[in-house]
Coordinates of C-alpha atoms and ligand atoms in Angstrom, one line a residue:
X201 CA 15.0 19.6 6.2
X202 CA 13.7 23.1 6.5
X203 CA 16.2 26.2 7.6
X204 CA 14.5 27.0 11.4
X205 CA 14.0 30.9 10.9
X206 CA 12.4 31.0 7.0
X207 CA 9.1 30.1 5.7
X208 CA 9.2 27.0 3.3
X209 CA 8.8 27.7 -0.3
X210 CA 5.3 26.9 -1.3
X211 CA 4.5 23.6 -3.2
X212 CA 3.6 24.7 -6.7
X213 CA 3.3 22.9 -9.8
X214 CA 2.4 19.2 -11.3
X215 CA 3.6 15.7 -10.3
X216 CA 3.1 12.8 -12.3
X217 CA 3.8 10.4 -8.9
X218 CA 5.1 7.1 -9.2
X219 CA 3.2 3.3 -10.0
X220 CA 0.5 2.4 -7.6
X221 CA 2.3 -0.4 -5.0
X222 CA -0.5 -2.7 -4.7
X223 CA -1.7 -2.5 -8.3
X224 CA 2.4 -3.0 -9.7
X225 CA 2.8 -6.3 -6.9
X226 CA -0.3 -7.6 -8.6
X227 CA 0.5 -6.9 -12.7
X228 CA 3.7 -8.8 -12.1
X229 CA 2.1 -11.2 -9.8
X230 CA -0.5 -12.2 -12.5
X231 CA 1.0 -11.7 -15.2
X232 CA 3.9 -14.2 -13.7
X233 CA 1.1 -16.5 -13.0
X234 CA -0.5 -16.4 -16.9
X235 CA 0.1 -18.6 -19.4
X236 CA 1.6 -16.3 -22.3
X237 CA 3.9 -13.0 -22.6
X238 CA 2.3 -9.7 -20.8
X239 CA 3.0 -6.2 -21.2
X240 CA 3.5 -3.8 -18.3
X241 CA 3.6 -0.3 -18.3
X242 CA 3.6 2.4 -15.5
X243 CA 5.1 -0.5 -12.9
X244 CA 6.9 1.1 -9.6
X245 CA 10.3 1.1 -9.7
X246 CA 10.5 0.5 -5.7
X247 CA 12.5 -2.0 -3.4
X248 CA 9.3 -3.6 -2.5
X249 CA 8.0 -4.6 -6.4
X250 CA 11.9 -5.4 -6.7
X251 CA 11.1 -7.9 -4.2
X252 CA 8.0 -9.3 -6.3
X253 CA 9.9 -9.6 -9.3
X254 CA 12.9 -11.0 -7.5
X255 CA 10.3 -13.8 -6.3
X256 CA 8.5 -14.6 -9.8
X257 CA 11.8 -15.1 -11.6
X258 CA 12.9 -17.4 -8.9
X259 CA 9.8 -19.3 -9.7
X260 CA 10.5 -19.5 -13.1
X261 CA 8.4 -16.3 -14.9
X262 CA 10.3 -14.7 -17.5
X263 CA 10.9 -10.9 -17.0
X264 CA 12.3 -8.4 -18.8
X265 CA 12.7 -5.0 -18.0
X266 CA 13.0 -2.2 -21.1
X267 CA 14.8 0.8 -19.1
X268 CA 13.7 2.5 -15.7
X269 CA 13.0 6.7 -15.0
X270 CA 11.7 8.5 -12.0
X271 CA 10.8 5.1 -10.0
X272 CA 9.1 3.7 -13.2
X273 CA 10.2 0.8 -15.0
X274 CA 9.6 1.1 -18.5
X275 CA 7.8 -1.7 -20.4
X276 CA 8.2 -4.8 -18.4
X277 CA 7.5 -7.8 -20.3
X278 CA 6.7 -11.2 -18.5
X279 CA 6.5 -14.7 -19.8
X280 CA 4.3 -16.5 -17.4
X281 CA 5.0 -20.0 -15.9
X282 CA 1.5 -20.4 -16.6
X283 CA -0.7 -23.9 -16.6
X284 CA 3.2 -25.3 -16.0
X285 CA 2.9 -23.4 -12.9
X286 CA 5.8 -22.5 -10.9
X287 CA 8.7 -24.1 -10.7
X288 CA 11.0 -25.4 -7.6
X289 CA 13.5 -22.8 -6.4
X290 CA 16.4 -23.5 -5.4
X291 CA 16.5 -21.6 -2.2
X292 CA 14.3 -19.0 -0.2
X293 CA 12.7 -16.7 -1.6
X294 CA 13.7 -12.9 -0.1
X295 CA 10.5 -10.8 0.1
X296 CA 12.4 -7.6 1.6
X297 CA 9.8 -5.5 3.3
X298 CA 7.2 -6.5 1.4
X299 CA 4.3 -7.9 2.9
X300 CA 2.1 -8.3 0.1
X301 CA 5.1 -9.6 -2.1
X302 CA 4.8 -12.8 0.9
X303 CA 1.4 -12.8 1.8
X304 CA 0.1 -12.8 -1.9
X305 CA 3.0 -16.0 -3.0
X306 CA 1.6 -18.0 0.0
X307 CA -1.7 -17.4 -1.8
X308 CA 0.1 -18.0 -5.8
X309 CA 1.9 -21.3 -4.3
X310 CA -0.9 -23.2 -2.3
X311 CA -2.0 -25.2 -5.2
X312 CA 0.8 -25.9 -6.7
X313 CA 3.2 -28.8 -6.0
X314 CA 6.1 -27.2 -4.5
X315 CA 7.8 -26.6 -0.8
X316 CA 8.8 -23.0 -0.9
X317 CA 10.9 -21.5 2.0
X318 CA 9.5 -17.5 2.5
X319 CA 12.3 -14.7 4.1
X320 CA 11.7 -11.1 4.8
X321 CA 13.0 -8.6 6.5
X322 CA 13.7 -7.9 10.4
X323 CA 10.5 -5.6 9.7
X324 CA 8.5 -8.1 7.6
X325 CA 9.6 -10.7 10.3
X326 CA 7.8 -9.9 13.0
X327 CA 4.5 -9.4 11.1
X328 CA 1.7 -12.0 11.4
X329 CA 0.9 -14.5 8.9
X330 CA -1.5 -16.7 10.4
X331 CA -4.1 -14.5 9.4
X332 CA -3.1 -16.2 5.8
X333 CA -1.8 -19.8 6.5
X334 CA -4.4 -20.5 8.1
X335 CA -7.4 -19.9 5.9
X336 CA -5.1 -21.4 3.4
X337 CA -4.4 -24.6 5.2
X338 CA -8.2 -25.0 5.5
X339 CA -7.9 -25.1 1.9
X340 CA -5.6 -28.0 2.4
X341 CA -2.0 -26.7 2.1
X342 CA 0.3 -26.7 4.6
X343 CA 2.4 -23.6 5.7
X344 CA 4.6 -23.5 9.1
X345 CA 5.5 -20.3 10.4
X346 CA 7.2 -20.0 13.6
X347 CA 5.9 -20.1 17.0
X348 CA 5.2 -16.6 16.9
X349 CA 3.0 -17.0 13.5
X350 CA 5.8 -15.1 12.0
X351 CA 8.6 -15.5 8.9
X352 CA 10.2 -17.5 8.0
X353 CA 7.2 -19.6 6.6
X354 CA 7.6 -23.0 4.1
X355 CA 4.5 -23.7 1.9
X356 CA 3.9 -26.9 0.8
X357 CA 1.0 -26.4 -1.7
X358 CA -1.1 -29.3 -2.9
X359 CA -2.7 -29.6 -6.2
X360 CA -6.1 -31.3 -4.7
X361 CA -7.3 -27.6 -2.6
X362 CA -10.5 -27.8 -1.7
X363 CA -12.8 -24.3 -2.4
X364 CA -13.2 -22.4 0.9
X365 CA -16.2 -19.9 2.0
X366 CA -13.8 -17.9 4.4
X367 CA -15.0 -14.6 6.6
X368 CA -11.8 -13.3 7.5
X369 CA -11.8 -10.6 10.6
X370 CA -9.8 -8.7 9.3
X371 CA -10.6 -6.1 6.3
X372 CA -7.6 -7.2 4.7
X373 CA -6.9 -6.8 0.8
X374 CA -4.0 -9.4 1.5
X375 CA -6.0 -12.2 3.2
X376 CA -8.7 -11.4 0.8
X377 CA -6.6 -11.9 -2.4
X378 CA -4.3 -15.1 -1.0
X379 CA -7.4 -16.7 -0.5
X380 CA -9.0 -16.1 -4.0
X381 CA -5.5 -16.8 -5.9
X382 CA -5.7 -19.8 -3.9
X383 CA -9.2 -20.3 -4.7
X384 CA -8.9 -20.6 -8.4
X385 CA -6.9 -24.1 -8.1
X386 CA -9.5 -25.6 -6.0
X387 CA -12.5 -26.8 -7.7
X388 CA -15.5 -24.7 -7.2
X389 CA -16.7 -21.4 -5.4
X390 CA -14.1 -19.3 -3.1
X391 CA -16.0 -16.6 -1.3
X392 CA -14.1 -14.5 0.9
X393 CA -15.8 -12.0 3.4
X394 CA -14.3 -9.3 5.5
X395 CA -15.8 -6.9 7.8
X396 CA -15.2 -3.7 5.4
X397 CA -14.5 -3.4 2.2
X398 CA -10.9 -3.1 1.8
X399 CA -8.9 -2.3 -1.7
X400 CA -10.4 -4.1 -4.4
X401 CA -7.8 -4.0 -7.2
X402 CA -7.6 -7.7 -7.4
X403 CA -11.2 -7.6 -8.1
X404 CA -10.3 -5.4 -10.8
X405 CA -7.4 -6.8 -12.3
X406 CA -7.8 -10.6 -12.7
X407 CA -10.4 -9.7 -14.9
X408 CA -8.2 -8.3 -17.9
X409 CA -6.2 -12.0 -17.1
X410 CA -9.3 -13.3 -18.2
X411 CA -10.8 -14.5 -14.7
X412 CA -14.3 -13.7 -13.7
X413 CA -14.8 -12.3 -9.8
X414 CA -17.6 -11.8 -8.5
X415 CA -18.2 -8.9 -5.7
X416 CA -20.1 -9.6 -2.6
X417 CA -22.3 -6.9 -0.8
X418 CA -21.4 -8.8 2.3
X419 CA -18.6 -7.2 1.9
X420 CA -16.0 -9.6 0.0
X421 CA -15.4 -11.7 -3.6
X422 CA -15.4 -15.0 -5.2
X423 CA -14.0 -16.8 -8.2
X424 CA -14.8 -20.5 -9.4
X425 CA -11.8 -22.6 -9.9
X426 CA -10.0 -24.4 -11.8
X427 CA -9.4 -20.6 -13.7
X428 CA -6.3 -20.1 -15.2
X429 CA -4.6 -16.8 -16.3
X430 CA -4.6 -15.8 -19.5
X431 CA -1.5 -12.8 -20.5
X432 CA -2.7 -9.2 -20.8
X433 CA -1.2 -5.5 -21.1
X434 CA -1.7 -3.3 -18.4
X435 CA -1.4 0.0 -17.4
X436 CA -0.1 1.0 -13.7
X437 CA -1.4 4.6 -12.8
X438 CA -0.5 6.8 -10.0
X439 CA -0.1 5.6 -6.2
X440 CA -2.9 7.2 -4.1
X441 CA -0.9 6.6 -1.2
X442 CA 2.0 8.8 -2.6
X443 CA 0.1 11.3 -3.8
X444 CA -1.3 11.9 0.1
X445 CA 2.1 12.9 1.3
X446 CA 2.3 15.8 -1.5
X447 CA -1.2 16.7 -1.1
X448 CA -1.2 17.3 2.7
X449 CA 2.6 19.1 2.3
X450 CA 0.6 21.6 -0.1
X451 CA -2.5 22.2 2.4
X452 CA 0.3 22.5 5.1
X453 CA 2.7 24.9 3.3
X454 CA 1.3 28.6 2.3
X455 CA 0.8 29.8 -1.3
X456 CA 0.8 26.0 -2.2
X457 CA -1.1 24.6 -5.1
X458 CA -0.5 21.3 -7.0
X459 CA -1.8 19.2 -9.5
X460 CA -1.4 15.3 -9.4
X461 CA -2.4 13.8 -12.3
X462 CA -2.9 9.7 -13.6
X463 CA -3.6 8.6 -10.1
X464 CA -5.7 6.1 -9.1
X465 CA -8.7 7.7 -7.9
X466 CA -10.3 3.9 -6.7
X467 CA -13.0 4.9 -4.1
X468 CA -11.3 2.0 -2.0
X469 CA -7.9 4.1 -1.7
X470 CA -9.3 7.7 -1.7
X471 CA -10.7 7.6 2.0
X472 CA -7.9 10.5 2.9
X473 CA -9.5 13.1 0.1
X474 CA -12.9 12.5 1.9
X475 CA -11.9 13.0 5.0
X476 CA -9.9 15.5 4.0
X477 CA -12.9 17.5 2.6
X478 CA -14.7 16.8 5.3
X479 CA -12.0 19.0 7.7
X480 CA -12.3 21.9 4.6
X481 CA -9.2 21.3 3.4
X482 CA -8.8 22.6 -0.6
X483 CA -8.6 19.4 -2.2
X484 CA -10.5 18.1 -4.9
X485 CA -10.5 15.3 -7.9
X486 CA -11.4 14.6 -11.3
X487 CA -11.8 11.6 -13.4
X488 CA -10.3 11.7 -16.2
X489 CA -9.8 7.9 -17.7
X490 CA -9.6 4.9 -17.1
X491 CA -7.0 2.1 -17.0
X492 CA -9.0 -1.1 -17.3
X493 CA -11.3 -1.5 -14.4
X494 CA -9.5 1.2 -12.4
X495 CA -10.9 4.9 -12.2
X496 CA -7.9 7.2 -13.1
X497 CA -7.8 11.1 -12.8
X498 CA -6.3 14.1 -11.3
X499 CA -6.1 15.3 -7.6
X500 CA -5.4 19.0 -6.8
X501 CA -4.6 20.3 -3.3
X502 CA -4.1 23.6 -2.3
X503 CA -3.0 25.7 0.7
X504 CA -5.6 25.2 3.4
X505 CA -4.9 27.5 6.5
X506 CA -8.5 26.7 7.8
X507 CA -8.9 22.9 8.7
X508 CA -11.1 21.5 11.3
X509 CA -11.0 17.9 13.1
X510 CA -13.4 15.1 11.9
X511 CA -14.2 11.6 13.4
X512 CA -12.7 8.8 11.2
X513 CA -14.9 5.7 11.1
X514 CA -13.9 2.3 11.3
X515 CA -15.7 1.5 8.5
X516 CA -13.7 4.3 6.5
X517 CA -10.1 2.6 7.8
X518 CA -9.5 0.3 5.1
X519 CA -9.9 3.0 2.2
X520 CA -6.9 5.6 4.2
X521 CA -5.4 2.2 6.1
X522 CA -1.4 3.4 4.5
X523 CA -2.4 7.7 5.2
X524 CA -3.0 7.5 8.9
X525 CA 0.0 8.5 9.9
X526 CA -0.1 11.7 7.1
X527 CA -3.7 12.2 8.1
X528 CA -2.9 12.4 11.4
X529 CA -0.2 15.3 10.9
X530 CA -2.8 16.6 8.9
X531 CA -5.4 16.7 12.2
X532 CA -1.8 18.2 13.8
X533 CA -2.6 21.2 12.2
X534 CA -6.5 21.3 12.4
X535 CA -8.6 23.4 14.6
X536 CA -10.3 20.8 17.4
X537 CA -9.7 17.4 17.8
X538 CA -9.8 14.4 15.2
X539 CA -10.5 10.9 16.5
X540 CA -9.5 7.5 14.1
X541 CA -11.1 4.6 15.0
X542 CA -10.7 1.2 14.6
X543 CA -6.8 1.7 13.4
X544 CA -5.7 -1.2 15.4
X545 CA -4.5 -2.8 12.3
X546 CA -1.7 0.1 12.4
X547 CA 0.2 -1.6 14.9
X548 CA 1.1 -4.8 13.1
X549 CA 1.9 -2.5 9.5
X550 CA 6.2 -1.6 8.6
X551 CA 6.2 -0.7 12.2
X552 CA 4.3 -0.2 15.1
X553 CA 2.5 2.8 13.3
X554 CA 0.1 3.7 16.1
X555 CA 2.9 3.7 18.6
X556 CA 5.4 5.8 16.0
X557 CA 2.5 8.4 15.3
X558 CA 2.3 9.0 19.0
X559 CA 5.8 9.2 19.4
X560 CA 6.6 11.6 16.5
X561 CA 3.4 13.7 17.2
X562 CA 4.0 14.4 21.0
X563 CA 7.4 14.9 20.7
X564 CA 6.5 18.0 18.3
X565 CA 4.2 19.4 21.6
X566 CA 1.3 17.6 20.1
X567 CA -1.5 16.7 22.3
X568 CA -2.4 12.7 21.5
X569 CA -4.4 10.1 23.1
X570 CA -4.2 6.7 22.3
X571 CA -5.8 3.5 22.5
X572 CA -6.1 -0.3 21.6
X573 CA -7.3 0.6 18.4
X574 CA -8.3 4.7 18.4
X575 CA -6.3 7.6 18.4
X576 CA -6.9 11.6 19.1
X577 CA -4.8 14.3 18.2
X578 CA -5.7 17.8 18.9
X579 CA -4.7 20.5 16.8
X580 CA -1.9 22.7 17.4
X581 CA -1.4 26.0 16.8
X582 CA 2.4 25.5 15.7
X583 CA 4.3 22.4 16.0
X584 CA 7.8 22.4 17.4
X585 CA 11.4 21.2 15.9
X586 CA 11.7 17.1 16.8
X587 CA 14.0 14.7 16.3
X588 CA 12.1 11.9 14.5
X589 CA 12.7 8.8 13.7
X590 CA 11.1 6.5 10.7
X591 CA 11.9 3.5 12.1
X592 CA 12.5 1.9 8.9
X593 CA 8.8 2.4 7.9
X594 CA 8.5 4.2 4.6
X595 CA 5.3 5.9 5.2
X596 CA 6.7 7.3 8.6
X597 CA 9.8 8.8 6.8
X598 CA 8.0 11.1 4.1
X599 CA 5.0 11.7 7.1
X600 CA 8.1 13.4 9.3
X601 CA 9.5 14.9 6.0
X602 CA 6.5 16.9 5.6
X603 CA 6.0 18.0 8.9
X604 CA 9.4 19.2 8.9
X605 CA 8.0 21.7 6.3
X606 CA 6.1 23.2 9.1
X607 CA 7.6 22.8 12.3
X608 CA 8.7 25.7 14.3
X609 CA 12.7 25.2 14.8
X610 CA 14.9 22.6 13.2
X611 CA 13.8 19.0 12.4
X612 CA 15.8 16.2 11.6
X613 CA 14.0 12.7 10.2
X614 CA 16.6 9.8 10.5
X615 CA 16.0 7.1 8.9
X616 CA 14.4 8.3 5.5
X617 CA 16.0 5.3 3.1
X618 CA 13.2 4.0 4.1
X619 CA 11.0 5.7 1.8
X620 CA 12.6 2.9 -1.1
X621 CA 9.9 0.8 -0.5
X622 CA 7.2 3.0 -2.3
X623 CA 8.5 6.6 -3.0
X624 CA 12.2 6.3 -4.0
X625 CA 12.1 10.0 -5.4
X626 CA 10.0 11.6 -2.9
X627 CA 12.5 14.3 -1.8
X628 CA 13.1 15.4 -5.3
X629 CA 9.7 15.4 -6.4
X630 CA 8.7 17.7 -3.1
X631 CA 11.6 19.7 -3.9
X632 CA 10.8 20.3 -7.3
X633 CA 7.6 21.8 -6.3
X634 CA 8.9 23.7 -4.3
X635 CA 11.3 25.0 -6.7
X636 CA 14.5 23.9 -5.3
X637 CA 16.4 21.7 -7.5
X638 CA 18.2 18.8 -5.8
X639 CA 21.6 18.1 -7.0
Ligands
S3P764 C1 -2.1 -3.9 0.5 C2 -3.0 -4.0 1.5 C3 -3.0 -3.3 2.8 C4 -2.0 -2.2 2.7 C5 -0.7 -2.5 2.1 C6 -0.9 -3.0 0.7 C7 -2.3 -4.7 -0.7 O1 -2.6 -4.2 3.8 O2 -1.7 -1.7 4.0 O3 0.2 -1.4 2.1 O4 -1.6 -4.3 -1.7 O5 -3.1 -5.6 -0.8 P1 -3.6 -5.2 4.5 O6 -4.1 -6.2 3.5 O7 -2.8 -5.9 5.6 O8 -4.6 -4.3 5.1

């Protein structure tokens, strides 16, 4: 990326970044699932909502998209399949890369009538999906994986499901929503618990479909079922998660100063600006709407040549799970050493992201350490030109793209179509902050 003998331009300017993943999946999720014709704005144009749409046409919602700019669709409008609910498909439904487009359906299809074959990816393939079949076969529906609790998975839902009171170990947003989309065809309470709180936009969201969740200080939700979905209009703002990979580029790159407005500044995604404060960086945010339950506002990031290391708690994990690997290039360039815990979860993610950080990290003379579920990195004073791979992991690509910014020496990323999945136009927005213009 960078020329090996000059200094990068500095990052200066305003973003608008792309949809938020999670909150686009679950718009056309729900709104596929309502009875009545939704309106979408702000939805990520992204191979991974592709793959959610893709899925929820197969099953019979009605989607139409009005025109598509800078990895934003423009006003999607669904017809929902509704109390009809889906309908057969004729064949297997693709979910790409996306785990959350498969983990959420299993979740959608349990309590309904129909045997639906799930694909993914060689990626999403070797991810586990126990961790949802099997709270929702407690539930009474059946889904087979294979041996290896992996994809290719067939749900048969039933439309008798029983309510479940499930503590999941995992802090999972994934488990936790399958299991309450699930829980709102059985009759009665679904209470999931998990051991921290992870993203809560489902919380948020069914709500403005008309469904009333209830939050747990356990922490978790529930819903009482039957509850069907009712349309709305909703408004996508920024990705949090997209937004980290510009912010740390501008506290990496000198003379850098950027504004990121209309992101999603949900306390259960903004773990990385904590911790970031907490190491001094020059980062800071502002609320300055919001988009039905969801706190929206501007981030700003500026060049921060004095950063120390921090401990990262395991309670803190599930609020930075998707910026470990950019807050760990982050600790790269700290003073002292920073230490995440309980990041296990990391290994079973796009790729073995614990393993890749490592990897990538050392391999730019960066001292690491590395458990089951913890990792160190010590600061360095100046990381060294790598060859780095992304391994087809999105969030590894633009991590590598930004510490090529900084190395010392040429460094080539290979692999960075990978950053489809979530931040199509993440070279040409860093680009354009930088002031180069990309043909
Ligand atoms: C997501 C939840 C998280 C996150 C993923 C998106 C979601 O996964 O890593 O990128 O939209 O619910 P887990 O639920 O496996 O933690």
């Amino acid at each position: 990326m960078n020329d090996p003998v000059s200094v990068p331009p500095p990052l200066r300017g305003t973003v608008r970044v792309p949809g938020d993943k999670s909150l686009s999946h679950r718009a056309v999720l729900f709104a596929s699932m309502a009875e009545g014709r939704s309106h979408l704005s702000g939805v990520l144009a992204s191979a991974d909502v592709r793959s959610t749409i893709n899925a929820c046409r197969q099953l019979g919602a009605r989607i139409h998209i009005e025109g598509e700019d800078c990895a934003s669709f423009g006003v999607i409008d669904v017809v929902g399949w509704g109390t009809l609910g889906p309908s057969q498909p004729s064949g297997p439904v693709d979910c790409g890369n996306s785990g959350t487009t498969a983990r959420l359906l299993m979740g959608v299809l349990a309590g309904w009538p129909v045997r639906v074959v799930l694909t993914g990816d060689e990626s999403l393939s070797r991810r586990p999906m126990r961790r949802i079949a099997d709270p929702l076969e407690s539930m009474g529906a059946s889904v087979e994986t294979t041996p290896h609790g992996t994809l290719p998975a067939t749900v048969q839902g039933s439309s008798t499901l029983r309510p479940a009171h499930y503590a999941s170990p995992v802090s999972s947003a994934q488990v936790k929503t399958a299991v309450l989309l699930a829980g709102l065809r059985a009759t009665g309470h679904t209470r999931v618990t998990e051991p921290h709180l992870s993203r809560d936009h489902t919380e948020r969201l069914l709500p403005a479909f008309g469904v009333a969740v209830e939050t747990d200080p356990a922490p978790g939700a529930s819903v009482y079922g039957p509850a069907h979905l009712k349309s709305a209009d909703v408004a996508v703002p920024g990705d949090p998660s997209s937004a980290a990979f510009l912010v740390v580029a501008a506290l990496l790159v000198p003379g850098s100063e950027v504004e990121l407005p209309e992101v999603s500044l949900n306390p259960t995604r903004t773990g990385f600006l904590r911790v970031l404060e907490r190491m001094g960086a020059d980062v800071s945010s502002e609320e300055t709407a919001t988009f039905g339950l969801e706190p929206v506002g501007t981030i700003r990031a500026g060049y921060s040549p004095v950063m120390s290391g921090t401990v990262v708690t395991a309670e803190e994990v599930p609020s930075l799970v998707d910026e470990v690997p950019i807050l760990a290039l982050a600790a790269a360039c700290a003073s002292g050493t920073t230490r995440f815990e309980g990041v296990g979860e990391l290994r079973v993610k796009e790729s073995d992201r614990l393993a890749a950080i490592v990897d990538g990290l050392s391999a730019m003379g960066v001292v690491v350490r590395f458990g089951d579920d913890w990792l160190e990195v010590d600061g360095a004073r100046q990381l060294t030109g790598a060859v780095l791979s992304s391994q087809g992991d999105h969030r590894l690509a633009m991590t590598w793209i930004v510490a090529a910014q900084v190395t010392h020496g040429q460094t080539e990323v290979q692999g960075v179509d990978a950053m489809a999945v979530s931040y199509p136009d993440f070279i040409r927005d860093l680009r354009g902050l930088m002031g180069r213009v990309t043909p």
